[in-house]
Amino acid sequence: KVSIESTDGRIIYASAIVPAISSTFQKYEVSLIPNAALIQSSTLDVVFVISVEGTASSTVEEGTQIFFQLVSLYPPTWRNKPRGLRIDIADKLAAAKPAILRFPGGSFIQGIKVGDEVIPYMWEETLGPIEQRPGYIGIWGYYASNGMGMLEYLEFAEELNATAVICVYSGLALGSYSHPIEEMGEFVESALNAIEYTI
C-alpha cells in the first residue's frame, strides 16, 4: 500500500494498493488522488508511506526483505508530460526565455573517485525507461536516478526554443584524479556519440 499521510499518521490524504509483489523486480504504477475534502490548505506536513499488509490468503514472513530500485512520486507536470518537470520551475525557466540550455551541470559531469574506483558520468546511461537507468552517485553524497536524462534535456531545450549546449566528461574526477591520455578513447567516443545522437 502506498499513501500520502500527515506526519502523525492521523490523516490519509490519498492511498492506493499495489498488486501483489513478486520475487523478481517489476515496475508498478498507481495513481494517488487526494481526497479534496481532507485538504484545508497547502501544507508540507506530509509523508509518503509504503507499507506491506498481509491478507488471509498471503502472509509475509517476519524478516522478509523487500528491495525498491526506484521510487518516484510525481505531482501534475509541465505540459502534462509523463514523468515530466515541476510546473513552477519549468514555467519560470520558460518565462526567462533562455537562448541556451546547458546540461548537465558542471559538478554533475565531473565524475567521482570512490576508493580505487572512478565513476564517470556517461550520458548513454540516461536513456531508456527510467527504471532501467542505472543512475549516478554524483558528488553530493546522494544517488541521482537520471530521470532527467539526455533525451529529456534535449526535448526541454526544444520546448524553450533554446540552443542545447551539451557538457561531456573531460576525464577529470573529483578527488584529484585525471584519466591518463591513453584511457581517454572511450570518453572521446562517448562525446562524438552524444553529438551524433542530438542530430
XYZ file of N, CA and C in Angstrom:
597
model
N 0.852 -1.182 0.000
C 0.000 0.000 0.000
C 0.889 1.234 0.000
N 0.534 2.201 -0.829
C 1.260 3.467 -0.847
C 0.274 4.561 -0.489
N 0.745 5.537 0.253
C -0.166 6.592 0.684
C 0.586 7.885 0.944
N -0.168 8.970 0.928
C 0.329 10.280 1.350
C -0.445 10.608 2.622
N 0.290 10.775 3.713
C -0.335 10.941 5.019
C 0.226 12.148 5.755
N -0.520 12.588 6.756
C 0.017 13.609 7.647
C 1.162 12.980 8.424
N 2.092 13.792 8.897
C 3.275 13.241 9.568
C 2.924 12.467 10.826
N 1.793 12.767 11.429
C 1.397 12.000 12.619
C 0.577 10.765 12.259
N 0.301 10.553 10.951
C -0.411 9.369 10.507
C -1.912 9.405 10.721
N -2.443 10.526 11.208
C -3.874 10.582 11.526
C -4.739 10.870 10.299
N -4.158 11.534 9.297
C -4.922 11.859 8.093
C -4.268 11.177 6.893
N -5.054 10.410 6.149
C -4.575 9.792 4.913
C -5.199 10.570 3.757
N -4.379 11.365 3.083
C -4.871 12.223 2.011
C -5.162 11.445 0.734
N -4.360 10.426 0.469
C -4.544 9.603 -0.732
C -3.875 8.264 -0.497
N -4.437 7.212 -1.058
C -3.808 5.893 -0.924
C -4.189 5.028 -2.114
N -3.381 4.016 -2.346
C -3.636 3.056 -3.427
C -2.962 1.741 -3.070
N -3.484 0.673 -3.617
C -2.940 -0.659 -3.375
C -2.153 -1.101 -4.603
N -0.929 -1.535 -4.385
C -0.086 -2.074 -5.457
C -0.376 -3.569 -5.546
N -0.462 -4.148 -6.748
C -0.701 -5.586 -6.856
C 0.350 -6.378 -6.084
N 0.048 -7.617 -5.805
C 0.966 -8.473 -5.040
C 2.357 -8.441 -5.652
N 3.350 -8.259 -4.803
C 4.727 -8.184 -5.285
C 5.276 -9.582 -5.508
N 6.363 -9.667 -6.272
C 6.936 -10.967 -6.613
C 8.400 -11.011 -6.194
N 9.035 -12.128 -6.469
C 10.440 -12.304 -6.084
C 11.390 -11.725 -7.121
N 10.873 -11.165 -8.211
C 11.719 -10.522 -9.218
C 11.316 -9.053 -9.331
N 12.254 -8.225 -9.794
C 11.952 -6.807 -9.952
C 10.856 -6.609 -10.993
N 9.887 -5.803 -10.649
C 8.816 -5.451 -11.574
C 8.483 -3.985 -11.385
N 7.913 -3.392 -12.411
C 7.501 -1.998 -12.336
C 6.023 -1.937 -11.954
N 5.704 -1.085 -10.997
C 4.332 -0.872 -10.583
C 4.030 0.621 -10.645
N 2.861 0.958 -11.127
C 2.426 2.347 -11.149
C 1.005 2.420 -10.616
N 0.761 3.381 -9.758
C -0.585 3.640 -9.252
C -0.803 5.146 -9.231
N -2.061 5.540 -9.234
C -2.402 6.959 -9.116
C -2.870 7.242 -7.699
N -2.344 8.296 -7.125
C -2.769 8.745 -5.802
C -3.599 10.014 -5.995
N -4.897 9.899 -5.796
C -5.794 11.033 -5.980
C -6.196 11.543 -4.599
N -5.739 12.743 -4.226
C -6.048 13.257 -2.889
C -7.551 13.449 -2.675
N -7.993 13.198 -1.458
C -9.373 13.442 -1.060
C -9.499 14.938 -0.771
N -10.145 15.659 -1.683
C -10.223 17.121 -1.586
C -10.866 17.579 -0.281
N -11.765 16.776 0.257
C -12.457 17.163 1.490
C -11.499 17.227 2.675
N -10.375 16.502 2.602
C -9.421 16.468 3.706
C -8.382 17.582 3.635
N -8.318 18.246 2.494
C -7.283 19.262 2.293
C -7.856 20.639 2.620
N -7.460 21.186 3.755
C -7.941 22.502 4.182
C -7.069 23.621 3.606
N -5.771 23.367 3.522
C -4.835 24.351 2.974
C -3.573 23.617 2.555
N -2.717 24.291 1.785
C -1.475 23.643 1.360
C -0.573 23.446 2.583
N 0.129 22.322 2.581
C 0.998 22.012 3.718
C 2.161 21.136 3.275
N 3.273 21.266 3.971
C 4.420 20.378 3.762
C 4.479 19.318 4.854
N 3.476 19.311 5.707
C 3.441 18.419 6.868
C 2.889 17.049 6.464
N 3.493 16.461 5.427
C 3.035 15.165 4.917
C 4.228 14.243 4.670
N 3.939 12.957 4.595
C 4.960 11.960 4.282
C 4.391 10.987 3.249
N 5.285 10.408 2.480
C 4.928 9.354 1.525
C 5.236 8.032 2.201
N 4.247 7.155 2.302
C 4.385 5.919 3.073
C 4.215 4.704 2.170
N 5.132 3.748 2.311
C 4.988 2.438 1.665
C 4.858 1.426 2.792
N 3.775 0.675 2.792
C 3.577 -0.323 3.847
C 3.191 -1.659 3.240
N 3.503 -2.729 3.949
C 3.176 -4.080 3.497
C 2.127 -4.641 4.434
N 1.041 -5.077 3.848
C -0.042 -5.629 4.642
C -0.352 -7.031 4.153
N -0.386 -7.992 5.064
C -0.752 -9.360 4.707
C -2.259 -9.511 4.635
N -2.726 -10.531 3.926
C -4.156 -10.840 3.861
C -4.343 -12.275 4.318
N -5.575 -12.710 4.362
C -5.852 -14.085 4.795
C -5.199 -15.094 3.866
N -5.056 -14.743 2.590
C -4.504 -15.696 1.625
C -3.008 -15.513 1.394
N -2.410 -14.462 1.968
C -0.976 -14.261 1.768
C -0.360 -13.747 3.058
N 0.750 -14.317 3.407
C 1.437 -13.874 4.611
C 2.839 -13.438 4.261
N 3.337 -12.498 5.011
C 4.704 -12.042 4.838
C 5.476 -12.523 6.059
N 6.446 -13.385 5.816
C 7.213 -13.924 6.929
C 8.024 -12.838 7.599
N 8.153 -12.964 8.921
C 8.956 -11.997 9.653
C 10.394 -12.055 9.164
N 11.001 -10.916 8.971
C 12.373 -10.858 8.487
C 12.485 -10.801 6.976
N 11.363 -10.885 6.256
C 11.390 -10.797 4.798
C 11.856 -9.401 4.382
N 12.745 -9.350 3.407
C 13.241 -8.069 2.915
C 12.622 -7.759 1.559
N 12.248 -6.527 1.383
C 11.712 -6.064 0.108
C 12.615 -4.944 -0.376
N 13.107 -5.057 -1.611
C 14.029 -4.079 -2.169
C 13.304 -3.199 -3.181
N 13.551 -1.891 -3.076
C 12.994 -0.925 -4.017
C 14.135 -0.356 -4.829
N 14.041 -0.504 -6.150
C 15.098 0.005 -7.009
C 14.926 1.504 -7.249
N 13.685 1.942 -7.418
C 13.421 3.331 -7.727
C 11.994 3.655 -7.308
N 11.839 4.690 -6.534
C 10.511 5.149 -6.122
C 10.373 6.603 -6.546
N 9.358 6.906 -7.315
C 9.127 8.275 -7.770
C 7.686 8.664 -7.499
N 7.507 9.863 -7.005
C 6.185 10.411 -6.744
C 6.071 11.701 -7.540
N 5.193 11.705 -8.535
C 5.086 12.856 -9.430
C 3.788 13.618 -9.198
N 3.909 14.930 -9.011
C 2.708 15.770 -8.998
C 2.296 16.015 -10.454
N 1.257 16.809 -10.693
C 0.991 17.217 -12.083
C 2.260 17.845 -12.669
N 2.528 17.596 -13.938
C 3.778 18.032 -14.549
C 3.550 19.078 -15.644
N 4.646 19.748 -15.987
C 4.615 20.786 -17.019
C 4.145 20.198 -18.338
N 3.136 20.808 -18.911
C 2.548 20.369 -20.187
C 2.069 18.920 -20.122
N 1.815 18.437 -18.910
C 1.274 17.089 -18.678
C 2.123 15.971 -19.277
N 3.425 16.191 -19.332
C 4.298 15.153 -19.874
C 4.486 14.061 -18.829
N 4.408 12.784 -19.222
C 4.634 11.700 -18.258
C 6.012 11.841 -17.607
N 6.074 11.761 -16.275
C 7.315 11.882 -15.506
C 8.054 13.168 -15.908
N 7.290 14.222 -16.085
C 7.853 15.485 -16.558
C 8.358 16.387 -15.449
N 8.520 17.652 -15.779
C 9.110 18.639 -14.887
C 8.076 19.269 -13.967
N 8.563 19.775 -12.837
C 7.698 20.539 -11.940
C 7.206 21.770 -12.671
N 5.927 22.044 -12.549
C 5.318 23.160 -13.268
C 5.937 24.487 -12.868
N 6.136 24.713 -11.566
C 6.628 26.019 -11.121
C 8.030 26.313 -11.651
N 8.904 25.308 -11.640
C 10.280 25.519 -12.111
C 10.316 25.681 -13.634
N 9.603 24.804 -14.347
C 9.601 24.878 -15.810
C 8.983 26.187 -16.290
N 7.926 26.647 -15.638
C 7.302 27.916 -16.015
C 8.279 29.078 -15.860
N 9.028 29.077 -14.762
C 9.989 30.166 -14.526
C 11.104 30.143 -15.582
N 11.587 28.946 -15.921
C 12.625 28.848 -16.952
C 12.085 29.298 -18.302
N 10.864 28.883 -18.630
C 10.276 29.286 -19.912
C 10.070 30.798 -19.965
N 9.663 31.394 -18.838
C 9.441 32.843 -18.794
C 10.737 33.625 -18.982
N 11.864 33.026 -18.607
C 13.156 33.696 -18.766
C 13.613 33.732 -20.214
N 12.987 32.921 -21.073
C 13.322 32.858 -22.500
C 14.831 32.689 -22.728
N 15.422 31.623 -22.186
C 16.873 31.453 -22.335
C 17.259 31.188 -23.784
N 18.418 31.700 -24.173
C 18.927 31.453 -25.521
C 19.599 30.089 -25.596
N 20.158 29.634 -24.448
C 20.822 28.332 -24.411
C 20.333 27.558 -23.189
N 20.442 26.242 -23.264
C 20.226 25.372 -22.109
C 21.438 24.445 -22.054
N 22.263 24.655 -21.023
C 23.498 23.868 -20.861
C 23.224 22.740 -19.879
N 23.622 21.544 -20.237
C 23.352 20.400 -19.371
C 24.359 19.291 -19.597
N 24.509 18.360 -18.653
C 24.082 18.544 -17.264
C 25.025 19.522 -16.574
N 24.818 19.782 -15.276
C 25.620 20.770 -14.554
C 27.089 20.390 -14.480
N 27.922 21.395 -14.298
C 29.374 21.194 -14.276
C 29.846 20.222 -13.219
N 29.342 20.351 -11.988
C 29.760 19.424 -10.940
C 29.273 18.020 -11.228
N 28.070 17.907 -11.808
C 27.496 16.595 -12.086
C 28.324 15.837 -13.122
N 28.888 16.561 -14.069
C 29.624 15.937 -15.169
C 31.036 15.522 -14.763
N 31.494 15.975 -13.600
C 32.884 15.746 -13.209
C 33.283 14.299 -13.035
N 32.410 13.512 -12.508
C 32.821 12.174 -12.121
C 33.337 12.203 -10.694
N 33.424 11.039 -10.085
C 33.838 10.970 -8.682
C 34.709 9.738 -8.475
N 35.683 9.888 -7.606
C 36.569 8.772 -7.270
C 36.145 8.249 -5.903
N 35.733 6.989 -5.868
C 35.309 6.338 -4.629
C 36.264 5.182 -4.373
N 37.131 5.338 -3.387
C 38.158 4.330 -3.158
C 39.067 4.268 -4.358
N 39.202 3.083 -4.943
C 40.029 2.920 -6.133
C 39.228 3.035 -7.424
N 37.924 3.210 -7.292
C 37.067 3.228 -8.476
C 36.719 4.650 -8.885
N 36.825 4.911 -10.189
C 36.416 6.202 -10.737
C 35.077 6.001 -11.434
N 34.080 6.802 -11.032
C 32.740 6.676 -11.591
C 32.462 7.915 -12.431
N 32.593 7.795 -13.765
C 32.341 8.953 -14.627
C 30.852 9.066 -14.962
N 30.413 10.264 -15.295
C 29.065 10.465 -15.815
C 29.080 10.052 -17.278
N 28.183 9.140 -17.653
C 28.087 8.687 -19.040
C 26.658 8.943 -19.521
N 26.504 9.816 -20.484
C 25.175 10.212 -20.937
C 24.367 9.039 -21.466
N 25.033 8.036 -22.032
C 24.330 6.883 -22.604
C 23.481 6.165 -21.554
N 23.919 6.243 -20.294
C 23.198 5.552 -19.216
C 21.951 6.312 -18.779
N 21.684 7.482 -19.384
C 20.497 8.263 -19.023
C 19.355 8.039 -20.010
N 19.513 7.096 -20.933
C 18.493 6.827 -21.939
C 17.641 5.624 -21.532
N 16.501 5.494 -22.165
C 15.647 4.327 -21.935
C 14.686 4.540 -20.780
N 13.879 3.507 -20.500
C 12.918 3.613 -19.392
C 13.634 3.960 -18.088
N 13.041 4.857 -17.310
C 13.706 5.355 -16.109
C 14.073 4.240 -15.143
N 13.240 3.207 -15.071
C 13.526 2.131 -14.118
C 14.696 1.257 -14.570
N 15.137 1.410 -15.809
C 16.279 0.636 -16.299
C 17.571 1.460 -16.346
N 17.495 2.732 -15.981
C 18.689 3.567 -15.952
C 19.447 3.273 -14.655
N 20.748 3.037 -14.749
C 21.491 2.672 -13.537
C 21.639 3.804 -12.532
N 21.433 5.042 -12.964
C 21.587 6.164 -12.046
C 23.051 6.519 -11.853
N 23.279 7.453 -10.935
C 24.618 8.011 -10.787
C 24.799 8.493 -9.364
N 25.929 8.158 -8.769
C 26.147 8.509 -7.372
C 26.394 9.994 -7.180
N 26.955 10.667 -8.149
C 27.191 12.102 -8.045
C 28.198 12.454 -6.960
N 28.446 13.736 -6.789
C 29.476 14.168 -5.840
C 28.895 14.724 -4.548
N 27.572 14.688 -4.409
C 26.949 15.332 -3.244
C 26.562 14.335 -2.155
N 26.870 13.064 -2.348
C 26.574 12.077 -1.323
C 25.185 11.472 -1.411
N 24.479 11.729 -2.498
C 23.192 11.060 -2.690
C 23.110 10.521 -4.112
N 22.174 9.625 -4.327
C 22.037 8.921 -5.593
C 21.054 9.654 -6.501
N 21.440 9.902 -7.748
C 20.566 10.532 -8.736
C 20.019 9.462 -9.677
N 18.735 9.486 -9.918
C 18.104 8.456 -10.758
C 18.368 8.665 -12.239
N 18.817 9.844 -12.632
C 18.948 10.217 -14.045
C 17.590 10.226 -14.740
N 16.537 10.511 -13.975
C 15.216 10.650 -14.572
C 15.180 11.772 -15.595
N 16.022 12.782 -15.385
C 16.198 13.857 -16.363
C 17.467 13.513 -17.132
N 17.303 12.770 -18.202
C 18.443 12.307 -18.984
C 18.647 13.123 -20.245
N 19.510 12.637 -21.106
C 19.854 13.347 -22.342
C 18.613 13.679 -23.178
N 17.737 12.717 -23.389
C 16.560 12.963 -24.214
C 15.661 14.028 -23.588
N 15.447 13.948 -22.275
C 14.590 14.921 -21.601
C 15.184 16.327 -21.669
N 16.504 16.439 -21.524
C 17.154 17.746 -21.653
C 16.980 18.302 -23.069
N 17.182 17.460 -24.064
C 17.053 17.922 -25.450
C 15.631 18.352 -25.759
N 14.657 17.585 -25.280
C 13.257 17.947 -25.510
C 12.914 19.269 -24.824
N 13.441 19.460 -23.619
C 13.156 20.696 -22.888
C 13.780 21.892 -23.603
N 15.003 21.725 -24.093
C 15.645 22.810 -24.848
C 14.800 23.176 -26.069
N 14.291 22.161 -26.754
C 13.454 22.409 -27.926
C 12.169 23.147 -27.542
N 11.555 22.732 -26.425
C 10.322 23.375 -25.973
C 10.563 24.836 -25.565
N 11.770 25.126 -25.072
C 12.122 26.501 -24.699
C 12.610 27.314 -25.888
N 12.736 26.668 -27.048
C 13.320 27.299 -28.238
C 14.734 27.796 -27.934
N 15.464 26.976 -27.176
C 16.832 27.317 -26.761
C 17.816 26.364 -27.448
N 19.024 26.847 -27.628
C 20.086 26.006 -28.183
C 20.627 25.100 -27.084
N 20.692 23.810 -27.373
C 21.222 22.846 -26.405
C 22.749 22.901 -26.413
N 23.334 23.091 -25.238
C 24.788 23.068 -25.075
C 25.101 21.870 -24.179
N 25.744 20.869 -24.764
C 25.953 19.601 -24.063
C 27.328 19.547 -23.426
N 27.366 19.234 -22.147
C 28.642 19.025 -21.449
C 29.017 17.550 -21.548
N 30.291 17.257 -21.655
C 30.752 15.876 -21.704
C 31.851 15.662 -20.671
N 32.024 14.429 -20.285
C 33.028 14.084 -19.287
C 34.428 14.337 -19.835
N 35.236 15.095 -19.084
C 36.560 15.503 -19.558
C 37.685 14.578 -19.105
N 37.340 13.609 -18.256
C 38.383 12.734 -17.720
C 38.858 13.151 -16.347
N 38.312 14.262 -15.836
C 38.676 14.744 -14.508
C 37.615 14.298 -13.514
N 38.045 13.606 -12.465
C 37.127 13.158 -11.431
C 37.418 13.893 -10.132
N 36.363 14.243 -9.422
C 36.541 14.885 -8.126
C 37.360 13.951 -7.237
N 38.243 14.492 -6.478
C 39.143 13.662 -5.679
C 40.527 13.676 -6.287
N 40.793 14.703 -7.121
C 42.115 14.894 -7.721
C 42.571 13.718 -8.559
N 41.695 13.235 -9.425
C 42.096 12.156 -10.332
C 41.825 12.578 -11.768
N 42.830 12.416 -12.628
C 42.674 12.662 -14.058
C 43.038 11.383 -14.793
N 42.187 10.986 -15.716
C 42.485 9.789 -16.508
C 43.707 10.052 -17.387
N 44.631 9.104 -17.472
C 45.759 9.247 -18.405
C 45.222 9.357 -19.834
N 45.971 10.014 -20.680
C 45.527 10.256 -22.055
C 45.197 8.959 -22.781
N 45.926 7.875 -22.449
C 45.673 6.604 -23.139
C 44.338 5.975 -22.735
N 43.705 6.488 -21.661
C 42.405 5.976 -21.238
C 41.252 6.855 -21.735
N 41.551 7.890 -22.480
C 40.525 8.851 -22.863
C 39.712 8.453 -24.090
N 40.115 7.397 -24.770
C 39.445 6.989 -26.008
C 37.955 6.785 -25.849
N 37.536 6.074 -24.799
C 36.108 5.799 -24.629
C 35.316 7.070 -24.350
N 35.951 8.043 -23.694
C 35.242 9.282 -23.382
C 35.124 10.169 -24.617
N 36.154 10.163 -25.472
C 36.087 10.880 -26.742
C 34.995 10.266 -27.612
N 34.970 8.935 -27.664
C 33.942 8.235 -28.442
C 32.550 8.560 -27.917
N 32.402 8.625 -26.598
C 31.119 8.970 -25.979
C 30.682 10.376 -26.367
N 31.626 11.324 -26.384
C 31.317 12.700 -26.763
C 30.875 12.776 -28.223
N 31.574 12.057 -29.099
C 31.191 12.033 -30.513
C 29.813 11.407 -30.691
N 29.537 10.363 -29.925
C 28.214 9.714 -29.985
C 27.114 10.661 -29.496
N 27.447 11.500 -28.499
C 26.457 12.466 -27.999
C 26.088 13.452 -29.092
N 27.088 13.915 -29.849
C 26.826 14.839 -30.948
C 25.946 14.167 -31.998
N 26.289 12.941 -32.343
C 25.508 12.208 -33.345
C 24.081 11.983 -32.858
N 23.918 11.657 -31.580
C 22.594 11.399 -31.011
C 21.711 12.639 -31.100
N 22.289 13.799 -30.851
C 21.472 15.025 -30.857
C 21.047 15.444 -32.264
N 21.787 15.022 -33.242
C 21.441 15.375 -34.625
C 20.279 14.521 -35.082
